Short mmCIF file of C-alpha atoms and ligand atoms in Angstrom, two decimals:
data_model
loop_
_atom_site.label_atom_id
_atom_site.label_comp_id
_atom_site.label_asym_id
_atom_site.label_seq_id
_atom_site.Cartn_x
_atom_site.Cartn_y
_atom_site.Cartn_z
CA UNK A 20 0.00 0.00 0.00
CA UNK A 21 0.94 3.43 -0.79
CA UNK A 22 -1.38 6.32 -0.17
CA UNK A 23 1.34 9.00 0.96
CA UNK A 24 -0.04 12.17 -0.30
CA UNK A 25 -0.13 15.99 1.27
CA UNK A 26 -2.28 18.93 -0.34
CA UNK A 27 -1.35 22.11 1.91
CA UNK A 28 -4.10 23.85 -0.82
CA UNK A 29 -7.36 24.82 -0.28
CA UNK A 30 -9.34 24.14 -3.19
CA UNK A 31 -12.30 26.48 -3.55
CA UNK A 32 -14.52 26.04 -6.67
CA UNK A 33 -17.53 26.67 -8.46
CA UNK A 34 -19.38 29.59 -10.45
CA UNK A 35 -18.52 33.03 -8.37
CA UNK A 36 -16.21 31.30 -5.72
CA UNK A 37 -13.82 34.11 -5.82
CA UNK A 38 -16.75 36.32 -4.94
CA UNK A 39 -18.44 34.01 -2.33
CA UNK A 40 -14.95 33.64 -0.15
CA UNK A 41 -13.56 37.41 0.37
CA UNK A 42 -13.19 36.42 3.98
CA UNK A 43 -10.58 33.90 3.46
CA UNK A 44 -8.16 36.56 1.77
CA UNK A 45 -8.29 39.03 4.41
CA UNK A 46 -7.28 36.24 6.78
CA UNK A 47 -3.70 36.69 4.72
CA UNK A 48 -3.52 40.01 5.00
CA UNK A 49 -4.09 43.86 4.53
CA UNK A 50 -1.72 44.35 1.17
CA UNK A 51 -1.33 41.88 -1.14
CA UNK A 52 0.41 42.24 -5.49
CA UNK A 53 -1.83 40.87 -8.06
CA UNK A 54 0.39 39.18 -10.73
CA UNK A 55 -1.26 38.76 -13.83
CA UNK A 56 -0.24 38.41 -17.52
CA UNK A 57 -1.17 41.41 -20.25
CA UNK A 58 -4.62 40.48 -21.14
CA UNK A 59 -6.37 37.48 -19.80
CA UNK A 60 -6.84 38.68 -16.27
CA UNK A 61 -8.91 41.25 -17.81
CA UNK A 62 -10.76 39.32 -20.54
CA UNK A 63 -11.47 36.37 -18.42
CA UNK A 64 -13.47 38.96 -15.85
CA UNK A 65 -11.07 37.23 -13.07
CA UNK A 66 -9.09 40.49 -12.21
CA UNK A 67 -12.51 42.72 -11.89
CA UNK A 68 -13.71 39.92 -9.60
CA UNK A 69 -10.78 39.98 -7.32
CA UNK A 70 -10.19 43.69 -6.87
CA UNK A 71 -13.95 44.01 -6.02
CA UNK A 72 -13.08 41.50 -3.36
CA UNK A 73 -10.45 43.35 -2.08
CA UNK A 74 -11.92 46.49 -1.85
CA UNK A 75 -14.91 45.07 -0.10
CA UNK A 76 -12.43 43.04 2.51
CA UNK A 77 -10.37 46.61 2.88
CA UNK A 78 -7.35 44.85 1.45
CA UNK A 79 -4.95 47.26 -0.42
CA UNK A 80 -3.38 46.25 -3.64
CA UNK A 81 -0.97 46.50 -6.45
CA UNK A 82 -1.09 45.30 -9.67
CA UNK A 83 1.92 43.81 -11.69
CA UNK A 84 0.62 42.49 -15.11
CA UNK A 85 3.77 42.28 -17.07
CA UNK A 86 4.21 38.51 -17.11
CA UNK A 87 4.76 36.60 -20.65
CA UNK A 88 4.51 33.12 -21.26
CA UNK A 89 7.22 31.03 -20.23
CA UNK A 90 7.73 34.10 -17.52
CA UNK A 91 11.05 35.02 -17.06
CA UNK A 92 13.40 35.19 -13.92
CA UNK A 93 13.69 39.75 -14.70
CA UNK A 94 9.65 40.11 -14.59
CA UNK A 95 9.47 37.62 -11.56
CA UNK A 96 12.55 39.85 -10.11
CA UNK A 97 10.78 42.93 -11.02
CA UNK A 98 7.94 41.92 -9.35
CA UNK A 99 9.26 41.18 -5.99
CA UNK A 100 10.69 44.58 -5.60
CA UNK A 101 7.56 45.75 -6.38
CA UNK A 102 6.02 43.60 -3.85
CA UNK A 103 8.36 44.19 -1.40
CA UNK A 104 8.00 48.34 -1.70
CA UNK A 105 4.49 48.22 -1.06
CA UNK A 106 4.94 45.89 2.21
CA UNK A 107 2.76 42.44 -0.03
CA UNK A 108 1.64 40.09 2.69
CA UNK A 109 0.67 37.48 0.16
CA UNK A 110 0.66 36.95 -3.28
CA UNK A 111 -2.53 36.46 -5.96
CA UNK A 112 -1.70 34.79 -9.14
CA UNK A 113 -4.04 35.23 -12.10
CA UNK A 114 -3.97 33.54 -15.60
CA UNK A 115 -2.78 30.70 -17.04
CA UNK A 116 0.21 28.58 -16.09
CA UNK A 117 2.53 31.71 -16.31
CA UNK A 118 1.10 33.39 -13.93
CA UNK A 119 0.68 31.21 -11.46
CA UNK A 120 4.40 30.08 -11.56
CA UNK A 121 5.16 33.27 -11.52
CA UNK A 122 3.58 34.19 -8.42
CA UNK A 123 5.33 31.48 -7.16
CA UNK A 124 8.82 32.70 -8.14
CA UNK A 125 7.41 36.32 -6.78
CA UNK A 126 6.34 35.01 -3.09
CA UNK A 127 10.54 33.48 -2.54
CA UNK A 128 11.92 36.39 -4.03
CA UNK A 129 9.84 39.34 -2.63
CA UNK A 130 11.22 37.48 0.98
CA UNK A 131 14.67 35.52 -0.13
CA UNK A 132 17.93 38.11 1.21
CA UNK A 133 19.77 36.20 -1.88
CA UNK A 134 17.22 36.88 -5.16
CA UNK A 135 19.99 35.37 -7.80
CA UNK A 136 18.83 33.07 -9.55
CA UNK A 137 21.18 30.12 -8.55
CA UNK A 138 19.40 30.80 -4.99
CA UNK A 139 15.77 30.71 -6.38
CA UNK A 140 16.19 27.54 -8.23
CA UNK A 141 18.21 25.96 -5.50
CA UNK A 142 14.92 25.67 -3.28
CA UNK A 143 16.69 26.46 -0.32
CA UNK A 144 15.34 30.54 0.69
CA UNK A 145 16.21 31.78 3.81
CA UNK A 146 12.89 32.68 4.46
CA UNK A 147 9.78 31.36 4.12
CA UNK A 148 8.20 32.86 0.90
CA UNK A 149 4.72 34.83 1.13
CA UNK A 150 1.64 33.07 0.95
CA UNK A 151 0.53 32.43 -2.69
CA UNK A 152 -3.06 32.62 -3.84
CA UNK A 153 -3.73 31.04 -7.57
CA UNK A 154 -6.86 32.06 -9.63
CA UNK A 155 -6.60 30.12 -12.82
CA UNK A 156 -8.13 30.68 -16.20
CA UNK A 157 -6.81 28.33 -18.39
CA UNK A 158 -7.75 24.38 -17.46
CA UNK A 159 -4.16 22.66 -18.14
CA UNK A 160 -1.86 23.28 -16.07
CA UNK A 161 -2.85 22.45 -12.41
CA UNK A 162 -0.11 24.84 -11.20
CA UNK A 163 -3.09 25.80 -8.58
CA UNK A 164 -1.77 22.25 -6.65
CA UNK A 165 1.39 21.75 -7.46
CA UNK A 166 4.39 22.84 -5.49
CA UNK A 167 6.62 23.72 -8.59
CA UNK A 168 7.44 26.85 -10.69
CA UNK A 169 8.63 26.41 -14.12
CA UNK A 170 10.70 30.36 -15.20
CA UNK A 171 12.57 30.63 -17.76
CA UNK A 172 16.54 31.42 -16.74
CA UNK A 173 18.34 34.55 -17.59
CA UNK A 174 20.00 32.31 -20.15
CA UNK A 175 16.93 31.16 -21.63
CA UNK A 176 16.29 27.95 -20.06
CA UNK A 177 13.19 26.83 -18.90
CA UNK A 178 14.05 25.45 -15.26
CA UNK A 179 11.84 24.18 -12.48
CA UNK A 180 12.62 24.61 -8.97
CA UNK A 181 10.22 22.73 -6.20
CA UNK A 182 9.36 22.99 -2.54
CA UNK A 183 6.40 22.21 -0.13
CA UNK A 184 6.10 25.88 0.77
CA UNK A 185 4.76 26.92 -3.17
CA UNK A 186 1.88 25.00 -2.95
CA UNK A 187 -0.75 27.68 -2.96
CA UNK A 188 -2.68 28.35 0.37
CA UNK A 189 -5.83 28.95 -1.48
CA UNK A 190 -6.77 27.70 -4.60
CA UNK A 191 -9.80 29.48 -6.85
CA UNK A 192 -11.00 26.97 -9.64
CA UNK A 193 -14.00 28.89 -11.33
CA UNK A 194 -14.21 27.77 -14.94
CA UNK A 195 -15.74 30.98 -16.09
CA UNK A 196 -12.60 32.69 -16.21
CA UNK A 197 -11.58 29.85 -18.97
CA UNK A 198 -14.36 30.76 -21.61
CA UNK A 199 -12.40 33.11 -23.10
CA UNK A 200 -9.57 30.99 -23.87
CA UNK A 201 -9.01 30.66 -27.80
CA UNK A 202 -9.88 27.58 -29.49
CA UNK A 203 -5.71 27.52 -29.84
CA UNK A 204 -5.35 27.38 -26.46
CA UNK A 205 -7.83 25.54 -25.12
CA UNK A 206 -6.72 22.38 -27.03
CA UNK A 207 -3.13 23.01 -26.23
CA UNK A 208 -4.26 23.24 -22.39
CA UNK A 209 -6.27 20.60 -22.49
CA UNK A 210 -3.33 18.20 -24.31
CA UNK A 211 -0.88 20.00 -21.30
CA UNK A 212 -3.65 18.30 -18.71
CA UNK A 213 -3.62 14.70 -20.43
CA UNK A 214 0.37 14.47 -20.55
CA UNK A 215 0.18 15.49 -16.91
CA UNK A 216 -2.48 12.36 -16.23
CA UNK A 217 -0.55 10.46 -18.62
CA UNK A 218 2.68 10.86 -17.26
CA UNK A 219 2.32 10.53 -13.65
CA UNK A 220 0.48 7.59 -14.29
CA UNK A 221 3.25 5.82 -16.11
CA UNK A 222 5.81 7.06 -13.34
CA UNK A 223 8.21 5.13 -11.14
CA UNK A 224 7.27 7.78 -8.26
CA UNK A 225 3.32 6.88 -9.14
CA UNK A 226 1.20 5.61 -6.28
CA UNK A 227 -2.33 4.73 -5.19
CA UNK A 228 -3.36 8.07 -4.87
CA UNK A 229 -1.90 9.58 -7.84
CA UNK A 230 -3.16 7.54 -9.87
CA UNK A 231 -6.47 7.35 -9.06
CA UNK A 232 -6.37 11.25 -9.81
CA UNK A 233 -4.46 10.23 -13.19
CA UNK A 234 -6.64 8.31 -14.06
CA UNK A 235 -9.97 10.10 -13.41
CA UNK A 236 -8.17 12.91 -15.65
CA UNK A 237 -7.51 10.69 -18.21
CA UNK A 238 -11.21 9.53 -18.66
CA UNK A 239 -12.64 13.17 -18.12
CA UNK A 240 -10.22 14.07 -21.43
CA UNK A 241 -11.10 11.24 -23.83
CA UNK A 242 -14.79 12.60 -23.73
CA UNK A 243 -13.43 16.34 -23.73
CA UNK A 244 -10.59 16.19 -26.10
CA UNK A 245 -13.36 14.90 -29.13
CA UNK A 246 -15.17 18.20 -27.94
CA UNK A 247 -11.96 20.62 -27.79
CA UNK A 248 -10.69 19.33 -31.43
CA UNK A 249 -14.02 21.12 -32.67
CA UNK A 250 -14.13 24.06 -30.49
CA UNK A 251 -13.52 26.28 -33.26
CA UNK A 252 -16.76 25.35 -34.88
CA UNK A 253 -18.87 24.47 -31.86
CA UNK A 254 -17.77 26.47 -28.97
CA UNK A 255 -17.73 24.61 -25.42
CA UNK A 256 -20.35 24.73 -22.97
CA UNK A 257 -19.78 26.04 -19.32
CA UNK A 258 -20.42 22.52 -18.33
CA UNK A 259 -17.42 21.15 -20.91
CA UNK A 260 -15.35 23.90 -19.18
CA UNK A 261 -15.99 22.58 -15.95
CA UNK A 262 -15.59 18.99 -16.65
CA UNK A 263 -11.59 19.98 -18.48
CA UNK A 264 -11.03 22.39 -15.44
CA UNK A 265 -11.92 19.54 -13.44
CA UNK A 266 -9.22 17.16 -15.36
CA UNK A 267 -6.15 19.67 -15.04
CA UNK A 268 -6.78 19.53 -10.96
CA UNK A 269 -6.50 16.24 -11.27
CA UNK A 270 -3.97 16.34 -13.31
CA UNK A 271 -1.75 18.98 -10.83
CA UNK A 272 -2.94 16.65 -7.92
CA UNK A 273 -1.11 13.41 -9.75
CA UNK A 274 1.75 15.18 -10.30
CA UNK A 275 2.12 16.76 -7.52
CA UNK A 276 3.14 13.38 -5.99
CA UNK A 277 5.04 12.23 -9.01
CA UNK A 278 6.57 15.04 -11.07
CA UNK A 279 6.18 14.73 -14.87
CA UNK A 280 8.25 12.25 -17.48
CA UNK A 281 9.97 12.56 -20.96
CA UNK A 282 7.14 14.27 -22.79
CA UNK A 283 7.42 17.52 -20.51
CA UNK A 284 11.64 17.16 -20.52
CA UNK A 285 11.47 16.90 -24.36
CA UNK A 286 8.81 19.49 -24.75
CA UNK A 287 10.88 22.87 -22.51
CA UNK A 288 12.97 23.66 -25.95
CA UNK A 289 10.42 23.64 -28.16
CA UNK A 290 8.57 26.56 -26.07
CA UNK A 291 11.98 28.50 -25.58
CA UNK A 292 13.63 27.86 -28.98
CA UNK A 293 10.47 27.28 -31.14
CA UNK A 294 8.10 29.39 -28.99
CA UNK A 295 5.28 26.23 -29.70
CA UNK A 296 2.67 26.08 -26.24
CA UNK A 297 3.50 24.53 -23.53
CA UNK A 298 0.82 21.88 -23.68
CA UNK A 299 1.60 21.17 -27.62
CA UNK A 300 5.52 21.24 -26.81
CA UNK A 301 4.50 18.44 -24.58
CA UNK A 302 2.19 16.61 -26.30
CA UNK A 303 3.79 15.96 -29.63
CA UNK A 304 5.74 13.12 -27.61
CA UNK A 305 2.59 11.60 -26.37
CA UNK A 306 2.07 8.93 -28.59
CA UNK A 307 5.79 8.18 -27.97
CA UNK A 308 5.06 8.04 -24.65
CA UNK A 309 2.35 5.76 -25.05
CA UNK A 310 4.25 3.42 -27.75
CA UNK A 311 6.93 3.34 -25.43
CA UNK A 312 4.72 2.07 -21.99
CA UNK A 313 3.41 -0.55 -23.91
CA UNK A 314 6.51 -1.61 -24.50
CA UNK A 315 7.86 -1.66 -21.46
CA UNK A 316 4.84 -2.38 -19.29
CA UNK A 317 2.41 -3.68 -21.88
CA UNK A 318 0.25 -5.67 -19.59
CA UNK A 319 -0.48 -2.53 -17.02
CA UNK A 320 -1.07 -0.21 -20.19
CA UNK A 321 -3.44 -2.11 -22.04
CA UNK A 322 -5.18 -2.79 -18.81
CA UNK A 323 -5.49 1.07 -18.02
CA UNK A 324 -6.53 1.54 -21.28
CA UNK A 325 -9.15 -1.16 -21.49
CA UNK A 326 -10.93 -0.10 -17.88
CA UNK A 327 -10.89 3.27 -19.93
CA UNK A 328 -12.80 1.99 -22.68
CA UNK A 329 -9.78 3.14 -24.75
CA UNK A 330 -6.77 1.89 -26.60
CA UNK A 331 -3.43 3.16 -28.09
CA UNK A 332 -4.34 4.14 -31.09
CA UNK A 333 -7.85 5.50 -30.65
CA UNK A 334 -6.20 7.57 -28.28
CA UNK A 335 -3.39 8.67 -30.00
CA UNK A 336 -6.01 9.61 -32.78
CA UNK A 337 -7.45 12.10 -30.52
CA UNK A 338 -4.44 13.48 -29.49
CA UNK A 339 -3.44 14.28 -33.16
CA UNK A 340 -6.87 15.83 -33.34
CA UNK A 341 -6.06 18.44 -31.39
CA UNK A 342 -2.12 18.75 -32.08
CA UNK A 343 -1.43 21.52 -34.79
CA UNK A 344 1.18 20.32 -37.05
CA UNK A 345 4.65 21.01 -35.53
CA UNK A 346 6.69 21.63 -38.44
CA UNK A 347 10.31 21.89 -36.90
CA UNK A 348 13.76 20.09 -38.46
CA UNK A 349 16.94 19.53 -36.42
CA UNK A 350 20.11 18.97 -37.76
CA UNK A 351 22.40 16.30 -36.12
CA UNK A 352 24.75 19.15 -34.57
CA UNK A 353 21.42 20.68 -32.94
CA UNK A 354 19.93 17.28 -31.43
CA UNK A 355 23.62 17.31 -29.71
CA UNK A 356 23.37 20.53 -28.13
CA UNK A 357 20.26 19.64 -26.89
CA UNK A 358 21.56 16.50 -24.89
CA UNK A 359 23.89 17.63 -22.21
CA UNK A 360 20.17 18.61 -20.59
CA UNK A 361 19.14 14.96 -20.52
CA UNK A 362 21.95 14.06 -18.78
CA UNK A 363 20.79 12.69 -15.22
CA UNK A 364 16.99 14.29 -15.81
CA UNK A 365 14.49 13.87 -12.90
CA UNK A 366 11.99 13.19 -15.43
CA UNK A 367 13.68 11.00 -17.78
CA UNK A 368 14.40 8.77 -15.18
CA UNK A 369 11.14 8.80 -13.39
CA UNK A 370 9.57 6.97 -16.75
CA UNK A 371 9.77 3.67 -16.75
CA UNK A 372 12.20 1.31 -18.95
CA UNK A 373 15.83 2.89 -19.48
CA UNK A 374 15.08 6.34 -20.74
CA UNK A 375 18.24 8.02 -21.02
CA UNK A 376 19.82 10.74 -23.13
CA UNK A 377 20.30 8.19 -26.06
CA UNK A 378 16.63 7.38 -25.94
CA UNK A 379 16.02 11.45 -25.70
CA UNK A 380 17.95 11.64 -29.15
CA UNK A 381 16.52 8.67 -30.74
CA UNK A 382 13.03 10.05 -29.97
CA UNK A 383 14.16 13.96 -31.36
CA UNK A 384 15.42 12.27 -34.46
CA UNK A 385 12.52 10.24 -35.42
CA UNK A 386 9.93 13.30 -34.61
CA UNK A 387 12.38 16.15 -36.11
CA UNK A 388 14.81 14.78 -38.93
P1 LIG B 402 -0.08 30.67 -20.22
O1 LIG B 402 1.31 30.80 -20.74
O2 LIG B 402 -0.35 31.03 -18.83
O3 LIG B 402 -1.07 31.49 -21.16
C1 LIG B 402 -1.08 31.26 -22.55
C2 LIG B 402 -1.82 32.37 -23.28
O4 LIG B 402 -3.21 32.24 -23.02
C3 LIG B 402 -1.41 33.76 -22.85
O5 LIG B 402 -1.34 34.56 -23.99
C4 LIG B 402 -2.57 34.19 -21.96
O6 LIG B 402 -2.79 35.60 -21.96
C5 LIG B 402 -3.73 33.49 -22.63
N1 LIG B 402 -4.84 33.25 -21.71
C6 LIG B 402 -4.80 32.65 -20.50
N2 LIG B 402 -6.04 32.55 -19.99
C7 LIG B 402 -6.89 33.14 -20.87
C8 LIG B 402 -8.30 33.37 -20.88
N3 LIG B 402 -9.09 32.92 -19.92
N4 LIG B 402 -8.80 34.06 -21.92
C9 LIG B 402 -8.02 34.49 -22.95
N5 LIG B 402 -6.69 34.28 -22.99
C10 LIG B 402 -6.12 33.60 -21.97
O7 LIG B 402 -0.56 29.17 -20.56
P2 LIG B 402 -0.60 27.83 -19.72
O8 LIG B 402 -0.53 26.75 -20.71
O9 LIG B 402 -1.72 27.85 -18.75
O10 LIG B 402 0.74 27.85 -18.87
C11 LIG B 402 1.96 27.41 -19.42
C12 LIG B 402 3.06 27.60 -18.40
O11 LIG B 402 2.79 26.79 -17.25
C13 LIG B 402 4.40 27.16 -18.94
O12 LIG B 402 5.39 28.11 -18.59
C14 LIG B 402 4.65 25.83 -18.25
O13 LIG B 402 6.02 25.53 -18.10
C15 LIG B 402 3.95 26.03 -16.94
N6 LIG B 402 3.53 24.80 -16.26
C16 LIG B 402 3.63 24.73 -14.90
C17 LIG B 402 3.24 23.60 -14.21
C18 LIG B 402 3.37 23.54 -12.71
O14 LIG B 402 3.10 22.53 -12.11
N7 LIG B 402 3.74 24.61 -12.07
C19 LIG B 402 2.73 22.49 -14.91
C20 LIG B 402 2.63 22.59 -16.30
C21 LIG B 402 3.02 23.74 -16.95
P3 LIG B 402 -2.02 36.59 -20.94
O15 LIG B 402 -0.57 36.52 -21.32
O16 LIG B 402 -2.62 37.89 -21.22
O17 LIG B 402 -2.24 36.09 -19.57
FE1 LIG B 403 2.69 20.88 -18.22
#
């Protein structure tokens, strides 16, 4: 038996849950920095929400809404200070993904005495960073329950850094915010939600728990993935929302116990080099990844797959469905400047079989040459 699982979060969600728990922020605090990227905070009606909370709770605020995708380590710097000047006692992350790590990266720095970033990404901060509130508003991610922070190094480099204290206190799941997400987006978030199900599930660190959150994620996108491929043509209901919302929570939840595997290793340059979506960056190597588990581990695969109602290639089909074509070549010299990265990876070695840098290049030649 393994159930060993810890979720610091509260999760809080539902249609106007931001608006319905006002009381629960001003238990944080009197000041707080909104983090936010340029637009969606705005479009998604999440930002109006909040502030109207925070005026009504008496809680002072400041707004920073200068994060890009893939945020950097100079906004999330830039951000602190910000924070720090106007005396933050926690901080609220709105948006996608971005966002939300970068509030993350915002609450150690705006506290850290060493802000470099060999000290942020070492995980080890001096001092405990500020409470972190996450208000999502695209359903892919699960960065609301997960204690990690993807930010992209002053060297380009999309790096991860981890610790118990980033899990969010609160956590504000109201799928309204995620009806304005473009068609675009919505199918790359929703493919960035399956290869978080998918790869915690097939994951040496996996246990009873996380998969049992894997796996309800994994059934909730079968039926929503045939809906997302058309969502350009028939857009989704609130209730499809929901239910894809739904699957990137469990999605965060699984991998908050396991971490992520090759497709999410494999899928970090193509966002910083190739500037593709996180979710499609990481689910081009899907069917890889499902080729490969039935490989290894055919038996538990096709037995997942059959208490799914599924199988490989029905849902690889599905995945292609929503997968815009990726139309990238590498030369030789390129797939071996890419390596030295795979060199003792977390996630290539949490996957099961001997995934290694040879297998890393193997896979980038048959995808990319
Ligand atoms: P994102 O980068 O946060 O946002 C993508 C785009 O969608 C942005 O242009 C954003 O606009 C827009 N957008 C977001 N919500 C919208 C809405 N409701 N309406 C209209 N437009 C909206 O995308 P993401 O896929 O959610 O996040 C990807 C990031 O998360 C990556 O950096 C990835 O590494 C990270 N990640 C973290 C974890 C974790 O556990 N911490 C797990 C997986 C991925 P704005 O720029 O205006 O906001
Ligand atoms: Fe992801």
């Amino acid at each position: 038996m393994n159930m060993n699982f810890c979720l610091p979060t509260t999760i809080i969600t539902g249609k106007n849950c931001l608006a319905s728990n006002g009381e629960l922020l001003s238990r944080l605090g009197s000041r707080c920095i909104i983090v936010t990227g340029k637009s969606a905070a705005r479009r998604s009606g999440a930002l109006d929400d909040l502030i109207s909370v925070l005026k009504s709770e008496g809680i002072e605020y400041a707004l920073f809404d200068e994060i890009e995708q893939n945020p950097s380590y100079k906004s999330c710097l830039s951000a602190a200070l910000a924070a720090k000047q106007m005396g933050a006692e926690f901080v609220v992350g709105i948006g996608g993904g971005s966002p939300l790590d970068a509030a993350k990266a915002i609450a150690v720095l705006a506290k850290a005495s060493d802000t470099s970033p060999e000290a942020l990404y070492s995980s080890k901060w001096d001092a405990a960073p500020l409470p972190i509130v996450a208000v999502g508003t695209t359903a892919g991610t699960g960065s609301e329950v997960t204690p990690v922070s993807v930010i992209t190094t002053p060297n380009g480099i999309k790096k991860s850094f981890r610790a118990p204290s980033l899990y969010p206190v609160l956590a504000f799941g109201d799928a309204t915010y995620t009806m304005s997400l473009p068609p675009d987006f919505t199918r790359s978030t929703a493919l960035d939600a399956l290869a978080h199900c998918l790869e915690s599930y097939f994951n040496r660190s996996s246990n009873d728990i996380s998969r049992l959150f894997a796996k309800r994620g994994i059934a909730i996108l079968i039926e929503m993935l045939e809906k997302t491929a058309d969502c350009h043509l028939t857009p989704l209901s609130f209730e499809d929302r929901e239910a894809i919302y739904c699957a990137s929570l469990y999605g965060g939840l699984a991998i908050s116990v396991t971490g992520t595997a090759f497709p999410h290793a494999l899928g970090y340059f193509l966002s910083e080099q190739y500037g593709i979506p996180h979710g499609n960056a990481c689910a081009v190597y899907l069917e890889e990844f499902i080729r490969h588990n039935l490989e290894v581990s055919q038996e538990e695969t096709e037995l997942l797959f059959a208490e799914l109602g599924t199988d490989a290639e029905s849902l690889s089909a599905l995945i292609r469905k929503n997968l815009p074509d990726i139309k990238i070549s590498l030369t030789e010299e390129k797939i071996a400047s890419l390596l030295p990265r795979y060199e003792d990876n977390k996630s290539l070695k949490k996957c099961y079989g001997n995934v290694d840098k040879d297998f890393a290049a193997d896979i980038l030649r048959r995808l990319f040459s």
